Amino acid sequence: MNDIHQEKVLVLDFGSQTTQLIARRVREARVYCEIHPCTMPLEEIKAFAPMGVILSGGPASVYAEGAPSVDQGIFDLGVPILGICYGMQIITHLLGGAVARGEKREYGPAKLSIQTAAGPFRELDVSEEQQVWMSHGDRIEEMPAGFSVMAVSPNSPVAAMGDTRRRFYGVQFHPEVHHTAQGAAMLASFVLGECGCRPIWTMHNFAESTVADFKRRLGGQKVLCALSGGVDSSVVALLLHKAIGSNLTAVFVDNGVLRAGEVSEVAGVFRDVFGMNLVVVDAADRFLDKLKGVTDPEKKRRIIGHTFIEVFEEEAAKVGKVDYLAQGTLYPDVIESVSFKGPSATIKSHHNVGGLPEKMRLKLVEPLRELFKDECREVGRELGLPENIVSRQPFPGPGLAIRIMGEVTRERLHTLRQADAIVQEEMRGAGLYHKVWQSFAVLAPVKTVGVMGDERTYEDIIALRIVDSVDAMTADWSRVPYELLAKMSTRIINEVQGVNRVVYDISSKPPATIEWE
Ligand code: XMP
């Protein structure tokens, strides 16, 4: 194991919506941590050898039937423990205190007065009141033996508690959310100050140790990787390129539904600047022929997904013997597959290259499995990836095909590409491209009447979709300035032939989705 993983913290998940945020705050303090379900067996916890344990919140009540719990053995590990909300209640319950069922929920901001500068409050200015975020029903009625009150809030006489001798702590509020002003500092205090972890989890260290590790493990082996131009696959490809050079073959498939200029941009960066062994496959006709006459969104996705695999396999065969397939799986996908709750219902079939590894029977290398998206971007910067790739907005695998309502034809692609390029250009010009989650154009399946000069027109509608979001699970339409919308509209109608109307999509997700298909 790399030494950057040596000093680490374990986050045990009790099903909270914000468990990932706990891990992100810990990582921001430059300490490595992993999330595991609260049911993790004690032997595995011991083998993981954490320097501290954080118990997350959760929706249950400790007295409810089947309420999630944790192996009591964690209290004998001899490392600091921090319980957050339900995590604090489970500590109380297991160590002989009493948790009262709340008659009223406390939800929202609260003022916290800290009395003891220990545990999560070690490095805080305790003379100041802290703004924290509460979200709980149950509360602590009686603390376990050895614990004392560390902080109070108007509605929570035990807003934080601790046994400083055994180094067990509990907080009723959520330090991981942004609404808790000093929350990141509290978690940093706990993992750095209390647990004594050194801040060695930096993306500079990660990049170095991953490249060194690949040099050792993959020397002489052939690795194949699909490059999409998105940040994840770009970082994967670059890490491998640095480690094994021309033993990596990166394959970029032009599926005919990419944005304007994308093929040359990707080839320019990876082949010309980085000198990567990159194969660009022009498969546009093949994809577009298969999409002929297809209007169903899921069918479009399937066709593009399957065709991609076919093309990729053919390219792989040309490379000859390949040992590994590199993939850009990120940590949230890993957590999702071991998550304490079940996976959520599938609304759209994303992850269009999902079938690749199973079909190709290749061993996988997944260098980003431990990283959150922000960390992946940081690695990209470390490796010298240009900013326009590092902070690129997400772009769906099925590309413009799911932004053209109805049939995808070359003509309609041409229309959408031009409109989309104007949207990107104007967003960048206004300094908003990086501030929003996504901004793009959609081609509607109907024509409307307009007038140009003295002529009646009957032409296409372009919809603008610009959304704010933190994780794409929920999103709201972005309140961009009217002037910007006006400029985009004027430019699109003037410059893109066949469009006489531009509309702005003002639906949020849910109930709408970000993409139109
Ligand atoms: P929705 O439309 O479900 O999108 O709100 C959420 C996020 O996922 C992206 N998206 C896709 N990405 N293949 C992908 O790789 C897909 O089929 C796909 N559909 C949606 C979308 O752009 C947004 O960021």
PDB file of N, CA, C and O in Angstrom, residues 201-244:
ATOM      1  N   TRP A 201      -2.510  13.517   2.435  1.00  0.00           N
ATOM      2  CA  TRP A 201      -3.346  13.137   1.292  1.00  0.00           C
ATOM      3  C   TRP A 201      -3.473  14.348   0.365  1.00  0.00           C
ATOM      4  O   TRP A 201      -4.449  15.086   0.399  1.00  0.00           O
ATOM      5  N   THR A 202      -2.456  14.585  -0.440  1.00  0.00           N
ATOM      6  CA  THR A 202      -2.542  15.688  -1.407  1.00  0.00           C
ATOM      7  C   THR A 202      -2.567  15.076  -2.793  1.00  0.00           C
ATOM      8  O   THR A 202      -2.072  13.959  -3.004  1.00  0.00           O
ATOM      9  N   MET A 203      -3.122  15.799  -3.728  1.00  0.00           N
ATOM     10  CA  MET A 203      -3.233  15.249  -5.075  1.00  0.00           C
ATOM     11  C   MET A 203      -1.872  15.207  -5.779  1.00  0.00           C
ATOM     12  O   MET A 203      -1.667  14.429  -6.693  1.00  0.00           O
ATOM     13  N   HIS A 204      -0.963  16.021  -5.293  1.00  0.00           N
ATOM     14  CA  HIS A 204       0.403  15.927  -5.792  1.00  0.00           C
ATOM     15  C   HIS A 204       0.987  14.568  -5.374  1.00  0.00           C
ATOM     16  O   HIS A 204       1.526  13.822  -6.210  1.00  0.00           O
ATOM     17  N   ASN A 205       0.825  14.249  -4.099  1.00  0.00           N
ATOM     18  CA  ASN A 205       1.302  12.944  -3.612  1.00  0.00           C
ATOM     19  C   ASN A 205       0.585  11.789  -4.299  1.00  0.00           C
ATOM     20  O   ASN A 205       1.179  10.769  -4.635  1.00  0.00           O
ATOM     21  N   PHE A 206      -0.731  11.987  -4.488  1.00  0.00           N
ATOM     22  CA  PHE A 206      -1.518  10.926  -5.120  1.00  0.00           C
ATOM     23  C   PHE A 206      -0.992  10.652  -6.530  1.00  0.00           C
ATOM     24  O   PHE A 206      -0.766   9.494  -6.899  1.00  0.00           O
ATOM     25  N   ALA A 207      -0.798  11.719  -7.303  1.00  0.00           N
ATOM     26  CA  ALA A 207      -0.348  11.544  -8.683  1.00  0.00           C
ATOM     27  C   ALA A 207       1.020  10.856  -8.696  1.00  0.00           C
ATOM     28  O   ALA A 207       1.236   9.885  -9.432  1.00  0.00           O
ATOM     29  N   GLU A 208       1.908  11.332  -7.854  1.00  0.00           N
ATOM     30  CA  GLU A 208       3.251  10.736  -7.816  1.00  0.00           C
ATOM     31  C   GLU A 208       3.225   9.270  -7.439  1.00  0.00           C
ATOM     32  O   GLU A 208       3.852   8.431  -8.075  1.00  0.00           O
ATOM     33  N   SER A 209       2.479   8.956  -6.373  1.00  0.00           N
ATOM     34  CA  SER A 209       2.524   7.572  -5.907  1.00  0.00           C
ATOM     35  C   SER A 209       1.765   6.660  -6.857  1.00  0.00           C
ATOM     36  O   SER A 209       2.130   5.496  -7.031  1.00  0.00           O
ATOM     37  N   THR A 210       0.712   7.174  -7.524  1.00  0.00           N
ATOM     38  CA  THR A 210      -0.008   6.329  -8.480  1.00  0.00           C
ATOM     39  C   THR A 210       0.889   6.022  -9.682  1.00  0.00           C
ATOM     40  O   THR A 210       0.955   4.877 -10.138  1.00  0.00           O
ATOM     41  N   VAL A 211       1.577   7.024 -10.171  1.00  0.00           N
ATOM     42  CA  VAL A 211       2.464   6.797 -11.318  1.00  0.00           C
ATOM     43  C   VAL A 211       3.572   5.806 -10.931  1.00  0.00           C
ATOM     44  O   VAL A 211       3.857   4.856 -11.666  1.00  0.00           O
ATOM     45  N   ALA A 212       4.141   5.990  -9.740  1.00  0.00           N
ATOM     46  CA  ALA A 212       5.199   5.083  -9.290  1.00  0.00           C
ATOM     47  C   ALA A 212       4.663   3.658  -9.153  1.00  0.00           C
ATOM     48  O   ALA A 212       5.311   2.684  -9.577  1.00  0.00           O
ATOM     49  N   ASP A 213       3.461   3.549  -8.601  1.00  0.00           N
ATOM     50  CA  ASP A 213       2.843   2.242  -8.409  1.00  0.00           C
ATOM     51  C   ASP A 213       2.577   1.566  -9.759  1.00  0.00           C
ATOM     52  O   ASP A 213       2.850   0.374  -9.937  1.00  0.00           O
ATOM     53  N   PHE A 214       2.069   2.323 -10.728  1.00  0.00           N
ATOM     54  CA  PHE A 214       1.809   1.762 -12.061  1.00  0.00           C
ATOM     55  C   PHE A 214       3.108   1.345 -12.742  1.00  0.00           C
ATOM     56  O   PHE A 214       3.139   0.345 -13.455  1.00  0.00           O
ATOM     57  N   LYS A 215       4.154   2.113 -12.524  1.00  0.00           N
ATOM     58  CA  LYS A 215       5.441   1.759 -13.136  1.00  0.00           C
ATOM     59  C   LYS A 215       5.870   0.384 -12.648  1.00  0.00           C
ATOM     60  O   LYS A 215       6.351  -0.443 -13.413  1.00  0.00           O
ATOM     61  N   ARG A 216       5.679   0.157 -11.369  1.00  0.00           N
ATOM     62  CA  ARG A 216       6.049  -1.142 -10.791  1.00  0.00           C
ATOM     63  C   ARG A 216       5.126  -2.252 -11.270  1.00  0.00           C
ATOM     64  O   ARG A 216       5.559  -3.288 -11.738  1.00  0.00           O
ATOM     65  N   ARG A 217       3.801  -1.987 -11.146  1.00  0.00           N
ATOM     66  CA  ARG A 217       2.840  -3.052 -11.390  1.00  0.00           C
ATOM     67  C   ARG A 217       2.597  -3.354 -12.857  1.00  0.00           C
ATOM     68  O   ARG A 217       2.290  -4.477 -13.226  1.00  0.00           O
ATOM     69  N   LEU A 218       2.678  -2.316 -13.701  1.00  0.00           N
ATOM     70  CA  LEU A 218       2.250  -2.502 -15.085  1.00  0.00           C
ATOM     71  C   LEU A 218       3.409  -2.503 -16.073  1.00  0.00           C
ATOM     72  O   LEU A 218       3.189  -2.461 -17.278  1.00  0.00           O
ATOM     73  N   GLY A 219       4.613  -2.544 -15.568  1.00  0.00           N
ATOM     74  CA  GLY A 219       5.772  -2.537 -16.459  1.00  0.00           C
ATOM     75  C   GLY A 219       5.670  -3.645 -17.493  1.00  0.00           C
ATOM     76  O   GLY A 219       5.400  -4.791 -17.148  1.00  0.00           O
ATOM     77  N   GLY A 220       5.802  -3.303 -18.753  1.00  0.00           N
ATOM     78  CA  GLY A 220       5.765  -4.316 -19.815  1.00  0.00           C
ATOM     79  C   GLY A 220       4.367  -4.777 -20.212  1.00  0.00           C
ATOM     80  O   GLY A 220       4.207  -5.570 -21.136  1.00  0.00           O
ATOM     81  N   GLN A 221       3.344  -4.288 -19.524  1.00  0.00           N
ATOM     82  CA  GLN A 221       1.972  -4.709 -19.851  1.00  0.00           C
ATOM     83  C   GLN A 221       1.328  -3.697 -20.787  1.00  0.00           C
ATOM     84  O   GLN A 221       1.632  -2.515 -20.748  1.00  0.00           O
ATOM     85  N   LYS A 222       0.393  -4.204 -21.592  1.00  0.00           N
ATOM     86  CA  LYS A 222      -0.324  -3.317 -22.524  1.00  0.00           C
ATOM     87  C   LYS A 222      -1.665  -2.912 -21.912  1.00  0.00           C
ATOM     88  O   LYS A 222      -2.430  -3.757 -21.446  1.00  0.00           O
ATOM     89  N   VAL A 223      -1.903  -1.607 -21.922  1.00  0.00           N
ATOM     90  CA  VAL A 223      -3.155  -1.098 -21.347  1.00  0.00           C
ATOM     91  C   VAL A 223      -3.910  -0.305 -22.409  1.00  0.00           C
ATOM     92  O   VAL A 223      -3.327   0.444 -23.177  1.00  0.00           O
ATOM     93  N   LEU A 224      -5.227  -0.509 -22.387  1.00  0.00           N
ATOM     94  CA  LEU A 224      -6.089   0.175 -23.334  1.00  0.00           C
ATOM     95  C   LEU A 224      -7.025   1.085 -22.549  1.00  0.00           C
ATOM     96  O   LEU A 224      -7.446   0.737 -21.443  1.00  0.00           O
ATOM     97  N   CYS A 225      -7.335   2.229 -23.121  1.00  0.00           N
ATOM     98  CA  CYS A 225      -8.210   3.123 -22.391  1.00  0.00           C
ATOM     99  C   CYS A 225      -9.061   3.913 -23.367  1.00  0.00           C
ATOM    100  O   CYS A 225      -8.606   4.306 -24.437  1.00  0.00           O
ATOM    101  N   ALA A 226     -10.338   4.075 -23.001  1.00  0.00           N
ATOM    102  CA  ALA A 226     -11.238   4.861 -23.840  1.00  0.00           C
ATOM    103  C   ALA A 226     -11.187   6.300 -23.370  1.00  0.00           C
ATOM    104  O   ALA A 226     -11.440   6.578 -22.211  1.00  0.00           O
ATOM    105  N   LEU A 227     -10.838   7.184 -24.288  1.00  0.00           N
ATOM    106  CA  LEU A 227     -10.725   8.593 -23.929  1.00  0.00           C
ATOM    107  C   LEU A 227     -11.951   9.320 -24.485  1.00  0.00           C
ATOM    108  O   LEU A 227     -12.258   9.212 -25.660  1.00  0.00           O
ATOM    109  N   SER A 228     -12.653  10.033 -23.616  1.00  0.00           N
ATOM    110  CA  SER A 228     -13.852  10.728 -24.097  1.00  0.00           C
ATOM    111  C   SER A 228     -13.635  12.226 -24.206  1.00  0.00           C
ATOM    112  O   SER A 228     -14.456  12.930 -24.770  1.00  0.00           O
ATOM    113  N   GLY A 229     -12.539  12.697 -23.600  1.00  0.00           N
ATOM    114  CA  GLY A 229     -12.344  14.148 -23.580  1.00  0.00           C
ATOM    115  C   GLY A 229     -12.902  14.770 -22.314  1.00  0.00           C
ATOM    116  O   GLY A 229     -12.664  15.934 -22.031  1.00  0.00           O
ATOM    117  N   GLY A 230     -13.647  13.982 -21.553  1.00  0.00           N
ATOM    118  CA  GLY A 230     -14.112  14.444 -20.248  1.00  0.00           C
ATOM    119  C   GLY A 230     -12.964  14.369 -19.258  1.00  0.00           C
ATOM    120  O   GLY A 230     -11.929  13.752 -19.538  1.00  0.00           O
ATOM    121  N   VAL A 231     -13.151  14.966 -18.080  1.00  0.00           N
ATOM    122  CA  VAL A 231     -12.013  15.057 -17.159  1.00  0.00           C
ATOM    123  C   VAL A 231     -11.594  13.686 -16.606  1.00  0.00           C
ATOM    124  O   VAL A 231     -10.405  13.405 -16.491  1.00  0.00           O
ATOM    125  N   ASP A 232     -12.552  12.804 -16.325  1.00  0.00           N
ATOM    126  CA  ASP A 232     -12.192  11.524 -15.705  1.00  0.00           C
ATOM    127  C   ASP A 232     -11.294  10.687 -16.617  1.00  0.00           C
ATOM    128  O   ASP A 232     -10.207  10.263 -16.215  1.00  0.00           O
ATOM    129  N   SER A 233     -11.763  10.460 -17.834  1.00  0.00           N
ATOM    130  CA  SER A 233     -10.961   9.597 -18.705  1.00  0.00           C
ATOM    131  C   SER A 233      -9.649  10.289 -19.093  1.00  0.00           C
ATOM    132  O   SER A 233      -8.637   9.626 -19.307  1.00  0.00           O
ATOM    133  N   SER A 234      -9.657  11.616 -19.143  1.00  0.00           N
ATOM    134  CA  SER A 234      -8.419  12.328 -19.466  1.00  0.00           C
ATOM    135  C   SER A 234      -7.374  12.111 -18.373  1.00  0.00           C
ATOM    136  O   SER A 234      -6.190  11.901 -18.665  1.00  0.00           O
ATOM    137  N   VAL A 235      -7.813  12.174 -17.118  1.00  0.00           N
ATOM    138  CA  VAL A 235      -6.877  11.987 -16.007  1.00  0.00           C
ATOM    139  C   VAL A 235      -6.363  10.544 -15.972  1.00  0.00           C
ATOM    140  O   VAL A 235      -5.168  10.298 -15.786  1.00  0.00           O
ATOM    141  N   VAL A 236      -7.267   9.598 -16.195  1.00  0.00           N
ATOM    142  CA  VAL A 236      -6.847   8.190 -16.242  1.00  0.00           C
ATOM    143  C   VAL A 236      -5.767   7.999 -17.307  1.00  0.00           C
ATOM    144  O   VAL A 236      -4.708   7.423 -17.061  1.00  0.00           O
ATOM    145  N   ALA A 237      -6.050   8.523 -18.493  1.00  0.00           N
ATOM    146  CA  ALA A 237      -5.116   8.340 -19.607  1.00  0.00           C
ATOM    147  C   ALA A 237      -3.762   8.983 -19.292  1.00  0.00           C
ATOM    148  O   ALA A 237      -2.712   8.386 -19.543  1.00  0.00           O
ATOM    149  N   LEU A 238      -3.802  10.168 -18.698  1.00  0.00           N
ATOM    150  CA  LEU A 238      -2.536  10.852 -18.424  1.00  0.00           C
ATOM    151  C   LEU A 238      -1.708  10.146 -17.358  1.00  0.00           C
ATOM    152  O   LEU A 238      -0.485  10.040 -17.472  1.00  0.00           O
ATOM    153  N   LEU A 239      -2.379   9.655 -16.303  1.00  0.00           N
ATOM    154  CA  LEU A 239      -1.650   8.923 -15.259  1.00  0.00           C
ATOM    155  C   LEU A 239      -0.928   7.731 -15.883  1.00  0.00           C
ATOM    156  O   LEU A 239       0.247   7.478 -15.620  1.00  0.00           O
ATOM    157  N   LEU A 240      -1.658   7.011 -16.747  1.00  0.00           N
ATOM    158  CA  LEU A 240      -1.066   5.825 -17.354  1.00  0.00           C
ATOM    159  C   LEU A 240       0.019   6.193 -18.354  1.00  0.00           C
ATOM    160  O   LEU A 240       1.056   5.539 -18.427  1.00  0.00           O
ATOM    161  N   HIS A 241      -0.227   7.251 -19.089  1.00  0.00           N
ATOM    162  CA  HIS A 241       0.775   7.701 -20.066  1.00  0.00           C
ATOM    163  C   HIS A 241       2.091   8.033 -19.351  1.00  0.00           C
ATOM    164  O   HIS A 241       3.170   7.656 -19.804  1.00  0.00           O
ATOM    165  N   LYS A 242       1.967   8.713 -18.202  1.00  0.00           N
ATOM    166  CA  LYS A 242       3.191   9.061 -17.452  1.00  0.00           C
ATOM    167  C   LYS A 242       3.895   7.814 -16.933  1.00  0.00           C
ATOM    168  O   LYS A 242       5.113   7.786 -16.811  1.00  0.00           O
ATOM    169  N   ALA A 243       3.107   6.796 -16.608  1.00  0.00           N
ATOM    170  CA  ALA A 243       3.706   5.604 -16.018  1.00  0.00           C
ATOM    171  C   ALA A 243       4.274   4.655 -17.059  1.00  0.00           C
ATOM    172  O   ALA A 243       5.375   4.151 -16.907  1.00  0.00           O
ATOM    173  N   ILE A 244       3.514   4.404 -18.131  1.00  0.00           N
ATOM    174  CA  ILE A 244       3.933   3.329 -19.044  1.00  0.00           C
ATOM    175  C   ILE A 244       4.146   3.800 -20.482  1.00  0.00           C
ATOM    176  O   ILE A 244       4.398   2.987 -21.374  1.00  0.00           O
TER     177      ILE A 244
END
